[in-house]
GROMACS .gro file of C-alpha atoms in nm:
model
  405
    1MET     CA    1  -7.139  -3.137  -0.535
    2LEU     CA    2  -7.023  -3.010  -0.874
    3ARG     CA    3  -7.042  -2.655  -0.743
    4SER     CA    4  -6.824  -2.748  -0.440
    5ALA     CA    5  -6.567  -2.917  -0.661
    6LEU     CA    6  -6.556  -2.616  -0.893
    7PHE     CA    7  -6.509  -2.380  -0.597
    8ALA     CA    8  -6.225  -2.597  -0.464
    9ALA     CA    9  -6.054  -2.599  -0.803
   10VAL     CA   10  -6.081  -2.221  -0.836
   11ALA     CA   11  -5.949  -2.175  -0.483
   12THR     CA   12  -5.651  -2.401  -0.557
   13VAL     CA   13  -5.563  -2.204  -0.870
   14SER     CA   14  -5.607  -1.876  -0.682
   15LEU     CA   15  -5.370  -1.989  -0.407
   16ALA     CA   16  -5.115  -2.108  -0.662
   17VAL     CA   17  -5.119  -1.765  -0.827
   18ALA     CA   18  -5.134  -1.571  -0.502
   19GLY     CA   19  -4.839  -1.760  -0.349
   20PRO     CA   20  -4.566  -1.621  -0.580
   21LEU     CA   21  -4.734  -1.280  -0.586
   22ALA     CA   22  -4.742  -1.267  -0.206
   23ALA     CA   23  -4.378  -1.377  -0.189
   24ALA     CA   24  -4.275  -1.107  -0.437
   25GLU     CA   25  -4.470  -0.846  -0.244
   26SER     CA   26  -4.311  -0.964   0.080
   27ALA     CA   27  -3.958  -0.945  -0.067
   28SER     CA   28  -4.029  -0.597  -0.203
   29ALA     CA   29  -4.162  -0.479   0.133
   30ILE     CA   30  -3.870  -0.629   0.326
   31HIS     CA   31  -3.621  -0.471   0.086
   32ALA     CA   32  -3.791  -0.133   0.123
   33ARG     CA   33  -3.773  -0.152   0.502
   34ALA     CA   34  -3.408  -0.265   0.517
   35LEU     CA   35  -3.120  -0.020   0.533
   36VAL     CA   36  -2.944  -0.139   0.218
   37LEU     CA   37  -2.570  -0.065   0.207
   38ASP     CA   38  -2.321  -0.167  -0.064
   39SER     CA   39  -1.978  -0.171   0.099
   40HIS     CA   40  -1.759  -0.138  -0.211
   41ALA     CA   41  -1.803   0.019  -0.554
   42ASP     CA   42  -1.561   0.200  -0.783
   43VAL     CA   43  -1.604   0.522  -0.977
   44PRO     CA   44  -1.441   0.634  -1.304
   45GLN     CA   45  -1.151   0.877  -1.298
   46ASP     CA   46  -1.366   1.131  -1.483
   47LEU     CA   47  -1.658   1.100  -1.239
   48GLY     CA   48  -1.904   1.387  -1.275
   49ILE     CA   49  -1.808   1.470  -1.632
   50GLY     CA   50  -2.029   1.413  -1.937
   51LEU     CA   51  -2.172   1.061  -1.948
   52HIS     CA   52  -2.016   0.994  -1.606
   53ASP     CA   53  -2.231   1.255  -1.436
   54PHE     CA   54  -2.358   1.068  -1.130
   55GLY     CA   55  -2.697   1.230  -1.172
   56LEU     CA   56  -2.757   1.057  -1.505
   57ASP     CA   57  -2.901   0.709  -1.545
   58GLY     CA   58  -2.586   0.620  -1.738
   59ASP     CA   59  -2.409   0.312  -1.865
   60GLY     CA   60  -2.218   0.254  -1.540
   61GLN     CA   61  -2.338   0.014  -1.272
   62ILE     CA   62  -2.388   0.276  -1.003
   63ASP     CA   63  -2.537   0.625  -1.016
   64LEU     CA   64  -2.810   0.816  -0.835
   65ALA     CA   65  -3.093   0.687  -1.051
   66LYS     CA   66  -2.989   0.324  -1.001
   67LEU     CA   67  -2.937   0.369  -0.627
   68GLU     CA   68  -3.287   0.514  -0.598
   69ARG     CA   69  -3.444   0.252  -0.824
   70GLY     CA   70  -3.280  -0.028  -0.630
   71GLN     CA   71  -3.366   0.136  -0.294
   72VAL     CA   72  -2.998   0.125  -0.199
   73ASP     CA   73  -2.964   0.363   0.095
   74ALA     CA   74  -2.585   0.385   0.116
   75ALA     CA   75  -2.276   0.300  -0.085
   76VAL     CA   76  -1.905   0.309  -0.014
   77LEU     CA   77  -1.737   0.474  -0.313
   78ALA     CA   78  -1.368   0.392  -0.333
   79VAL     CA   79  -1.087   0.639  -0.395
   80PHE     CA   80  -0.882   0.386  -0.588
   81VAL     CA   81  -0.576   0.419  -0.811
   82PRO     CA   82  -0.424   0.101  -0.958
   83GLN     CA   83  -0.073  -0.011  -0.870
   84GLY     CA   84   0.218   0.125  -1.071
   85PRO     CA   85   0.597   0.156  -1.047
   86ARG     CA   86   0.714   0.276  -0.707
   87THR     CA   87   0.918   0.568  -0.835
   88PRO     CA   88   0.872   0.920  -0.694
   89GLU     CA   89   0.733   1.038  -1.028
   90ASP     CA   90   0.480   0.755  -1.062
   91ILE     CA   91   0.370   0.783  -0.700
   92ALA     CA   92   0.320   1.159  -0.742
   93LYS     CA   93   0.105   1.095  -1.050
   94ALA     CA   94  -0.098   0.835  -0.859
   95ARG     CA   95  -0.150   1.080  -0.572
   96HIS     CA   96  -0.272   1.344  -0.818
   97ASN     CA   97  -0.527   1.096  -0.958
   98ALA     CA   98  -0.637   0.991  -0.609
   99ASP     CA   99  -0.682   1.354  -0.502
  100ALA     CA  100  -0.891   1.420  -0.815
  101LYS     CA  101  -1.113   1.117  -0.750
  102LEU     CA  102  -1.157   1.216  -0.385
  103ALA     CA  103  -1.262   1.567  -0.489
  104ALA     CA  104  -1.506   1.427  -0.745
  105ILE     CA  105  -1.675   1.201  -0.488
  106ARG     CA  106  -1.696   1.485  -0.235
  107ALA     CA  107  -1.860   1.704  -0.499
  108LEU     CA  108  -2.153   1.465  -0.554
  109PRO     CA  109  -2.360   1.559  -0.247
  110GLU     CA  110  -2.286   1.927  -0.313
  111ARG     CA  111  -2.426   1.889  -0.665
  112TYR     CA  112  -2.732   1.692  -0.555
  113PRO     CA  113  -2.800   1.804  -0.196
  114ASP     CA  114  -3.168   1.711  -0.209
  115ARG     CA  115  -3.086   1.350  -0.301
  116MET     CA  116  -2.749   1.270  -0.144
  117VAL     CA  117  -2.539   1.328   0.168
  118LEU     CA  118  -2.175   1.268   0.251
  119ALA     CA  119  -2.179   1.033   0.551
  120ARG     CA  120  -1.896   1.083   0.798
  121SER     CA  121  -2.052   0.857   1.063
  122ALA     CA  122  -2.285   0.561   1.103
  123THR     CA  123  -2.548   0.800   1.237
  124ASP     CA  124  -2.521   1.009   0.919
  125VAL     CA  125  -2.609   0.698   0.717
  126GLU     CA  126  -2.919   0.627   0.925
  127VAL     CA  127  -3.036   0.989   0.922
  128ALA     CA  128  -2.997   1.006   0.544
  129ALA     CA  129  -3.196   0.684   0.496
  130LYS     CA  130  -3.482   0.815   0.709
  131ALA     CA  131  -3.484   1.133   0.500
  132GLY     CA  132  -3.501   0.931   0.177
  133LYS     CA  133  -3.154   1.039   0.064
  134ARG     CA  134  -2.860   0.827  -0.053
  135ALA     CA  135  -2.561   0.827   0.184
  136ILE     CA  136  -2.217   0.823   0.027
  137ILE     CA  137  -1.935   0.687   0.243
  138ILE     CA  138  -1.588   0.756   0.105
  139GLY     CA  139  -1.361   0.454   0.108
  140PHE     CA  140  -0.995   0.430   0.014
  141LEU     CA  141  -0.821   0.135  -0.149
  142ASN     CA  142  -0.448   0.088  -0.218
  143ALA     CA  143  -0.196   0.297  -0.023
  144TYR     CA  144   0.035   0.311  -0.326
  145PRO     CA  145  -0.038   0.684  -0.388
  146PHE     CA  146   0.071   0.764  -0.031
  147GLY     CA  147   0.427   0.648  -0.093
  148GLU     CA  148   0.618   0.604   0.231
  149SER     CA  149   0.419   0.851   0.440
  150LEU     CA  150   0.135   0.826   0.692
  151ALA     CA  151   0.052   1.198   0.671
  152PRO     CA  152  -0.199   1.162   0.383
  153ILE     CA  153  -0.421   0.949   0.609
  154ASP     CA  154  -0.497   1.258   0.820
  155THR     CA  155  -0.566   1.466   0.510
  156TYR     CA  156  -0.801   1.208   0.364
  157TYR     CA  157  -0.978   1.156   0.696
  158SER     CA  158  -1.045   1.531   0.717
  159ALA     CA  159  -1.188   1.512   0.365
  160GLY     CA  160  -1.434   1.240   0.472
  161VAL     CA  161  -1.262   0.904   0.415
  162ARG     CA  162  -1.400   0.649   0.663
  163SER     CA  163  -1.275   0.315   0.527
  164PHE     CA  164  -0.914   0.229   0.441
  165GLY     CA  165  -0.783  -0.071   0.245
  166PHE     CA  166  -0.406  -0.119   0.235
  167VAL     CA  167  -0.347  -0.290  -0.100
  168HIS     CA  168  -0.481  -0.389  -0.439
  169ALA     CA  169  -0.299  -0.598  -0.703
  170GLY     CA  170   0.059  -0.534  -0.598
  171ASN     CA  171   0.273  -0.474  -0.291
  172ASN     CA  172   0.324  -0.118  -0.171
  173ALA     CA  173   0.509   0.057   0.111
  174TYR     CA  174   0.234  -0.036   0.359
  175ALA     CA  175   0.179  -0.408   0.297
  176ASP     CA  176   0.201  -0.715   0.076
  177SER     CA  177  -0.085  -0.793  -0.159
  178SER     CA  178  -0.255  -1.130  -0.198
  179ARG     CA  179  -0.199  -1.067  -0.572
  180PRO     CA  180   0.160  -0.940  -0.605
  181SER     CA  181   0.254  -0.788  -0.939
  182GLY     CA  182   0.558  -0.641  -1.110
  183ALA     CA  183   0.915  -0.762  -1.111
  184GLY     CA  184   0.970  -0.718  -0.736
  185PRO     CA  185   0.953  -0.992  -0.472
  186LYS     CA  186   0.615  -1.160  -0.425
  187VAL     CA  187   0.664  -1.142  -0.047
  188GLU     CA  188   0.824  -0.814   0.050
  189TRP     CA  189   0.721  -0.743   0.409
  190GLY     CA  190   0.588  -1.074   0.534
  191GLY     CA  191   0.248  -0.904   0.569
  192LEU     CA  192   0.252  -0.544   0.692
  193SER     CA  193   0.556  -0.317   0.670
  194PRO     CA  194   0.657  -0.111   0.974
  195LEU     CA  195   0.469   0.177   0.808
  196GLY     CA  196   0.159  -0.041   0.767
  197LYS     CA  197   0.171  -0.145   1.132
  198ALA     CA  198   0.186   0.222   1.234
  199ALA     CA  199  -0.108   0.289   1.002
  200VAL     CA  200  -0.326   0.045   1.198
  201ALA     CA  201  -0.283   0.252   1.516
  202LYS     CA  202  -0.345   0.579   1.332
  203LEU     CA  203  -0.662   0.448   1.168
  204ASN     CA  204  -0.789   0.325   1.506
  205ASP     CA  205  -0.716   0.664   1.660
  206LEU     CA  206  -0.915   0.841   1.388
  207GLY     CA  207  -1.207   0.598   1.388
  208VAL     CA  208  -1.153   0.482   1.030
  209ILE     CA  209  -1.274   0.130   0.942
  210ILE     CA  210  -0.980  -0.092   0.849
  211ASP     CA  211  -1.056  -0.283   0.530
  212VAL     CA  212  -0.864  -0.613   0.514
  213SER     CA  213  -0.972  -0.723   0.164
  214GLN     CA  214  -0.679  -0.813  -0.063
  215LEU     CA  215  -0.422  -0.850   0.217
  216THR     CA  216  -0.213  -1.166   0.243
  217PRO     CA  217  -0.297  -1.410   0.524
  218ASP     CA  218   0.006  -1.279   0.716
  219GLY     CA  219  -0.107  -0.921   0.664
  220LEU     CA  220  -0.458  -0.999   0.784
  221ARG     CA  221  -0.323  -1.183   1.088
  222GLN     CA  222  -0.102  -0.885   1.178
  223VAL     CA  223  -0.385  -0.633   1.139
  224LEU     CA  224  -0.604  -0.840   1.369
  225ALA     CA  225  -0.326  -0.865   1.626
  226LEU     CA  226  -0.275  -0.488   1.626
  227THR     CA  227  -0.619  -0.334   1.578
  228ARG     CA  228  -0.827  -0.215   1.870
  229ALA     CA  229  -1.148  -0.215   1.664
  230PRO     CA  230  -1.337  -0.468   1.448
  231VAL     CA  231  -1.242  -0.480   1.080
  232VAL     CA  232  -1.429  -0.518   0.751
  233ALA     CA  233  -1.336  -0.725   0.449
  234SER     CA  234  -1.523  -0.491   0.218
  235HIS     CA  235  -1.528  -0.706  -0.096
  236SER     CA  236  -1.413  -1.066  -0.050
  237GLY     CA  237  -1.517  -1.419  -0.137
  238VAL     CA  238  -1.458  -1.750   0.041
  239GLN     CA  239  -1.198  -2.011  -0.048
  240GLY     CA  240  -1.437  -2.284   0.061
  241VAL     CA  241  -1.637  -2.208  -0.255
  242VAL     CA  242  -1.364  -2.094  -0.498
  243ASP     CA  243  -0.993  -2.127  -0.424
  244ALA     CA  244  -0.871  -1.785  -0.539
  245PRO     CA  245  -0.585  -1.583  -0.381
  246ARG     CA  246  -0.821  -1.299  -0.287
  247ASN     CA  247  -1.079  -1.524  -0.124
  248LEU     CA  248  -1.068  -1.584   0.251
  249SER     CA  249  -0.985  -1.922   0.403
  250ASP     CA  250  -1.193  -2.075   0.681
  251ALA     CA  251  -0.920  -1.979   0.928
  252GLU     CA  252  -0.934  -1.617   0.809
  253LEU     CA  253  -1.313  -1.614   0.836
  254ASP     CA  254  -1.284  -1.746   1.191
  255ALA     CA  255  -1.026  -1.482   1.281
  256ILE     CA  256  -1.244  -1.198   1.151
  257LYS     CA  257  -1.535  -1.335   1.354
  258ALA     CA  258  -1.317  -1.348   1.668
  259ASN     CA  259  -1.225  -0.984   1.604
  260GLY     CA  260  -1.595  -0.890   1.588
  261GLY     CA  261  -1.560  -0.791   1.223
  262VAL     CA  262  -1.766  -0.857   0.912
  263VAL     CA  263  -1.696  -1.020   0.574
  264GLN     CA  264  -1.880  -0.853   0.287
  265ILE     CA  265  -1.934  -1.120   0.021
  266VAL     CA  266  -1.860  -0.968  -0.318
  267ALA     CA  267  -2.075  -1.011  -0.631
  268PHE     CA  268  -1.771  -1.086  -0.848
  269GLY     CA  269  -1.826  -1.390  -1.067
  270PRO     CA  270  -1.476  -1.545  -1.066
  271TYR     CA  271  -1.483  -1.556  -0.684
  272LEU     CA  272  -1.830  -1.718  -0.675
  273VAL     CA  273  -1.827  -1.996  -0.938
  274LYS     CA  274  -1.570  -2.256  -1.037
  275PRO     CA  275  -1.454  -2.286  -1.399
  276GLY     CA  276  -1.587  -2.562  -1.622
  277PRO     CA  277  -1.393  -2.873  -1.732
  278ASP     CA  278  -1.264  -2.710  -2.055
  279PHE     CA  279  -1.130  -2.401  -1.879
  280ALA     CA  280  -0.760  -2.504  -1.872
  281ALA     CA  281  -0.755  -2.583  -2.243
  282GLU     CA  282  -0.924  -2.252  -2.326
  283VAL     CA  283  -0.682  -2.050  -2.111
  284ALA     CA  284  -0.364  -2.179  -2.279
  285PRO     CA  285  -0.404  -2.000  -2.617
  286ILE     CA  286  -0.499  -1.676  -2.441
  287ARG     CA  287  -0.180  -1.692  -2.235
  288VAL     CA  288   0.024  -1.745  -2.552
  289GLN     CA  289  -0.152  -1.448  -2.711
  290PHE     CA  290  -0.028  -1.231  -2.423
  291GLY     CA  291   0.326  -1.367  -2.446
  292LEU     CA  292   0.296  -1.596  -2.142
  293PRO     CA  293   0.382  -1.968  -2.122
  294ALA     CA  294   0.084  -2.186  -2.207
  295ALA     CA  295   0.142  -2.401  -1.896
  296TYR     CA  296   0.032  -2.260  -1.562
  297ALA     CA  297  -0.057  -2.353  -1.207
  298LYS     CA  298  -0.268  -2.040  -1.151
  299THR     CA  299  -0.405  -1.821  -1.429
  300SER     CA  300  -0.216  -1.524  -1.278
  301ASP     CA  301   0.123  -1.697  -1.325
  302GLY     CA  302   0.361  -1.467  -1.512
  303THR     CA  303   0.120  -1.173  -1.532
  304GLU     CA  304   0.355  -0.961  -1.319
  305THR     CA  305   0.561  -0.919  -1.636
  306LEU     CA  306   0.269  -0.751  -1.818
  307SER     CA  307   0.198  -0.379  -1.818
  308PRO     CA  308  -0.101  -0.274  -1.605
  309ASP     CA  309  -0.319  -0.228  -1.916
  310LYS     CA  310  -0.219  -0.565  -2.060
  311ARG     CA  311  -0.274  -0.729  -1.722
  312THR     CA  312  -0.628  -0.587  -1.713
  313ASP     CA  313  -0.699  -0.704  -2.069
  314TYR     CA  314  -0.567  -1.051  -1.983
  315SER     CA  315  -0.782  -1.068  -1.672
  316HIS     CA  316  -1.094  -0.971  -1.867
  317ALA     CA  317  -1.017  -1.233  -2.133
  318ILE     CA  318  -0.977  -1.505  -1.871
  319ASN     CA  319  -1.288  -1.400  -1.679
  320ALA     CA  320  -1.491  -1.415  -2.001
  321LEU     CA  321  -1.429  -1.792  -2.006
  322LEU     CA  322  -1.591  -1.843  -1.667
  323PRO     CA  323  -1.957  -1.937  -1.615
  324LYS     CA  324  -2.188  -1.642  -1.556
  325ALA     CA  325  -2.251  -1.605  -1.183
  326THR     CA  326  -2.603  -1.532  -1.059
  327VAL     CA  327  -2.761  -1.407  -0.739
  328ARG     CA  328  -2.799  -1.773  -0.645
  329ASP     CA  329  -2.421  -1.814  -0.659
  330LEU     CA  330  -2.374  -1.495  -0.457
  331VAL     CA  331  -2.613  -1.613  -0.188
  332GLY     CA  332  -2.447  -1.955  -0.201
  333SER     CA  333  -2.125  -1.792  -0.080
  334VAL     CA  334  -2.324  -1.595   0.178
  335ASP     CA  335  -2.469  -1.926   0.298
  336TYR     CA  336  -2.119  -2.072   0.334
  337ALA     CA  337  -1.993  -1.775   0.535
  338VAL     CA  338  -2.303  -1.764   0.756
  339ARG     CA  339  -2.273  -2.135   0.835
  340ARG     CA  340  -1.907  -2.085   0.922
  341ILE     CA  341  -1.907  -1.761   1.124
  342GLY     CA  342  -2.270  -1.667   1.187
  343ILE     CA  343  -2.518  -1.411   1.060
  344ASP     CA  344  -2.364  -1.127   1.264
  345HIS     CA  345  -2.038  -1.134   1.068
  346VAL     CA  346  -2.147  -1.144   0.702
  347GLY     CA  347  -2.257  -0.872   0.459
  348LEU     CA  348  -2.290  -0.785   0.089
  349SER     CA  349  -2.091  -0.583  -0.164
  350SER     CA  350  -2.092  -0.537  -0.540
  351ASP     CA  351  -1.748  -0.423  -0.663
  352PHE     CA  352  -1.943  -0.243  -0.936
  353ASN     CA  353  -1.746  -0.065  -1.208
  354HIS     CA  354  -1.449  -0.293  -1.141
  355GLY     CA  355  -1.568  -0.632  -1.262
  356GLY     CA  356  -1.848  -0.689  -1.011
  357GLY     CA  357  -2.206  -0.774  -1.095
  358VAL     CA  358  -2.397  -1.101  -1.134
  359VAL     CA  359  -2.708  -1.205  -1.322
  360GLY     CA  360  -2.988  -1.066  -1.108
  361TRP     CA  361  -2.772  -0.792  -0.954
  362ALA     CA  362  -2.598  -0.643  -1.253
  363ASN     CA  363  -2.629  -0.284  -1.127
  364GLU     CA  364  -2.759  -0.104  -0.818
  365GLY     CA  365  -3.108  -0.081  -0.966
  366GLU     CA  366  -3.145  -0.459  -0.928
  367ALA     CA  367  -3.048  -0.482  -0.559
  368ALA     CA  368  -3.392  -0.607  -0.458
  369GLY     CA  369  -3.318  -0.930  -0.646
  370VAL     CA  370  -3.062  -1.018  -0.379
  371THR     CA  371  -3.321  -0.967  -0.106
  372ALA     CA  372  -3.566  -1.191  -0.293
  373GLU     CA  373  -3.306  -1.469  -0.317
  374LEU     CA  374  -3.215  -1.435   0.052
  375LEU     CA  375  -3.582  -1.461   0.145
  376ALA     CA  376  -3.625  -1.764  -0.080
  377ARG     CA  377  -3.332  -1.932   0.100
  378GLY     CA  378  -3.506  -1.892   0.434
  379TYR     CA  379  -3.335  -1.584   0.575
  380SER     CA  380  -3.561  -1.383   0.805
  381GLU     CA  381  -3.619  -1.010   0.778
  382ALA     CA  382  -3.389  -0.958   1.078
  383ASP     CA  383  -3.117  -1.164   0.903
  384ILE     CA  384  -3.156  -0.963   0.583
  385ASP     CA  385  -3.130  -0.637   0.775
  386LYS     CA  386  -2.798  -0.754   0.920
  387LEU     CA  387  -2.660  -0.874   0.587
  388TRP     CA  388  -2.751  -0.561   0.393
  389GLY     CA  389  -2.638  -0.291   0.635
  390GLY     CA  390  -2.673  -0.373   1.001
  391ASN     CA  391  -2.346  -0.561   1.045
  392TYR     CA  392  -2.144  -0.302   0.855
  393LEU     CA  393  -2.290  -0.016   1.058
  394ARG     CA  394  -2.216  -0.205   1.379
  395VAL     CA  395  -1.846  -0.216   1.284
  396PHE     CA  396  -1.860   0.150   1.174
  397ARG     CA  397  -1.991   0.248   1.519
  398ALA     CA  398  -1.729   0.033   1.692
  399ALA     CA  399  -1.451   0.207   1.498
  400GLU     CA  400  -1.595   0.544   1.598
  401ALA     CA  401  -1.621   0.438   1.962
  402GLN     CA  402  -1.258   0.323   1.963
  403ALA     CA  403  -1.151   0.667   1.841
  404ARG     CA  404  -1.344   0.833   2.123
  405ARG     CA  405  -1.169   0.609   2.376
   0.00000   0.00000   0.00000
């Protein structure tokens, strides 16, 4: 009898220990089998130089070593230049910087051909993953460097760009931004400009994924009315969790679902967690420090008067007051979107090197932590496959098919 009781006690302890170990092993195995794709990350202007050599395990959030360690099969690297004055001289400078960043991204697979490939199609991504290589998809964000011309779209497509976002923090000649900046009107085009509307058709014709993140609600509505292919919101949150200008409302989520598109929930803390009760009082002195009125309705009020550098510093100071977001918060927003529009229309993105990163997924090397949290929330392996890469690749293929038609 004593022997039986002892055996039962040992068995109970063994099961208690084996349970978490088995779960961890299961999460690791599921992550390894999934095609893991991060749909938006930034790169420094001096990418490939010194400490920013992509082959080094450096201090940035994304590089080859971290992609391999995190078993991230593919990443969309953005050719991004921040908004500036819309003068010919400033636009020319922005185009020079965009061209340099594009060339630097294109050079990565040439420098590390045994570890990376430049993916120009959804099939390229899958072939690279099967070969154990990282696929780099070139994205583009903010048409400001293109001035008032559509011609650069063709040039950038030929160079490998396969995702195109119209705006960042500021209106440009293509569209209004959900975060207007500068001294100009907050609403300039009522969504897309005539040039932006023409860009939708051109992008469809080429088979480029249209990225609707950062557009105004009117701009998003107009893109969806014009496009012949599903769209991607490559790095967005949901207003149902945090009411931020860049986050998508329930109506916008529904519209993207109706289009057949996908919303990639971004691991950016301020769009995932609400501020604490002392937040307003803590913001006021920071605003005064930057020469802004202490009173505000939104923390961005008045920031259009700041220089781009000051605006960035202000944003970082405000974000530092917010609670630290975790993978639980990230998956909480995923849960919200999945409940609203279904598992086939939701994905994941990091916004690394531009403010993204949460506790548990602070760099690409920690991507498996997201899979573990998804599994703990009850998502199946098939669900996780869709969230990590399957839904994005479905839209990628649809954009390519539209071009062929």
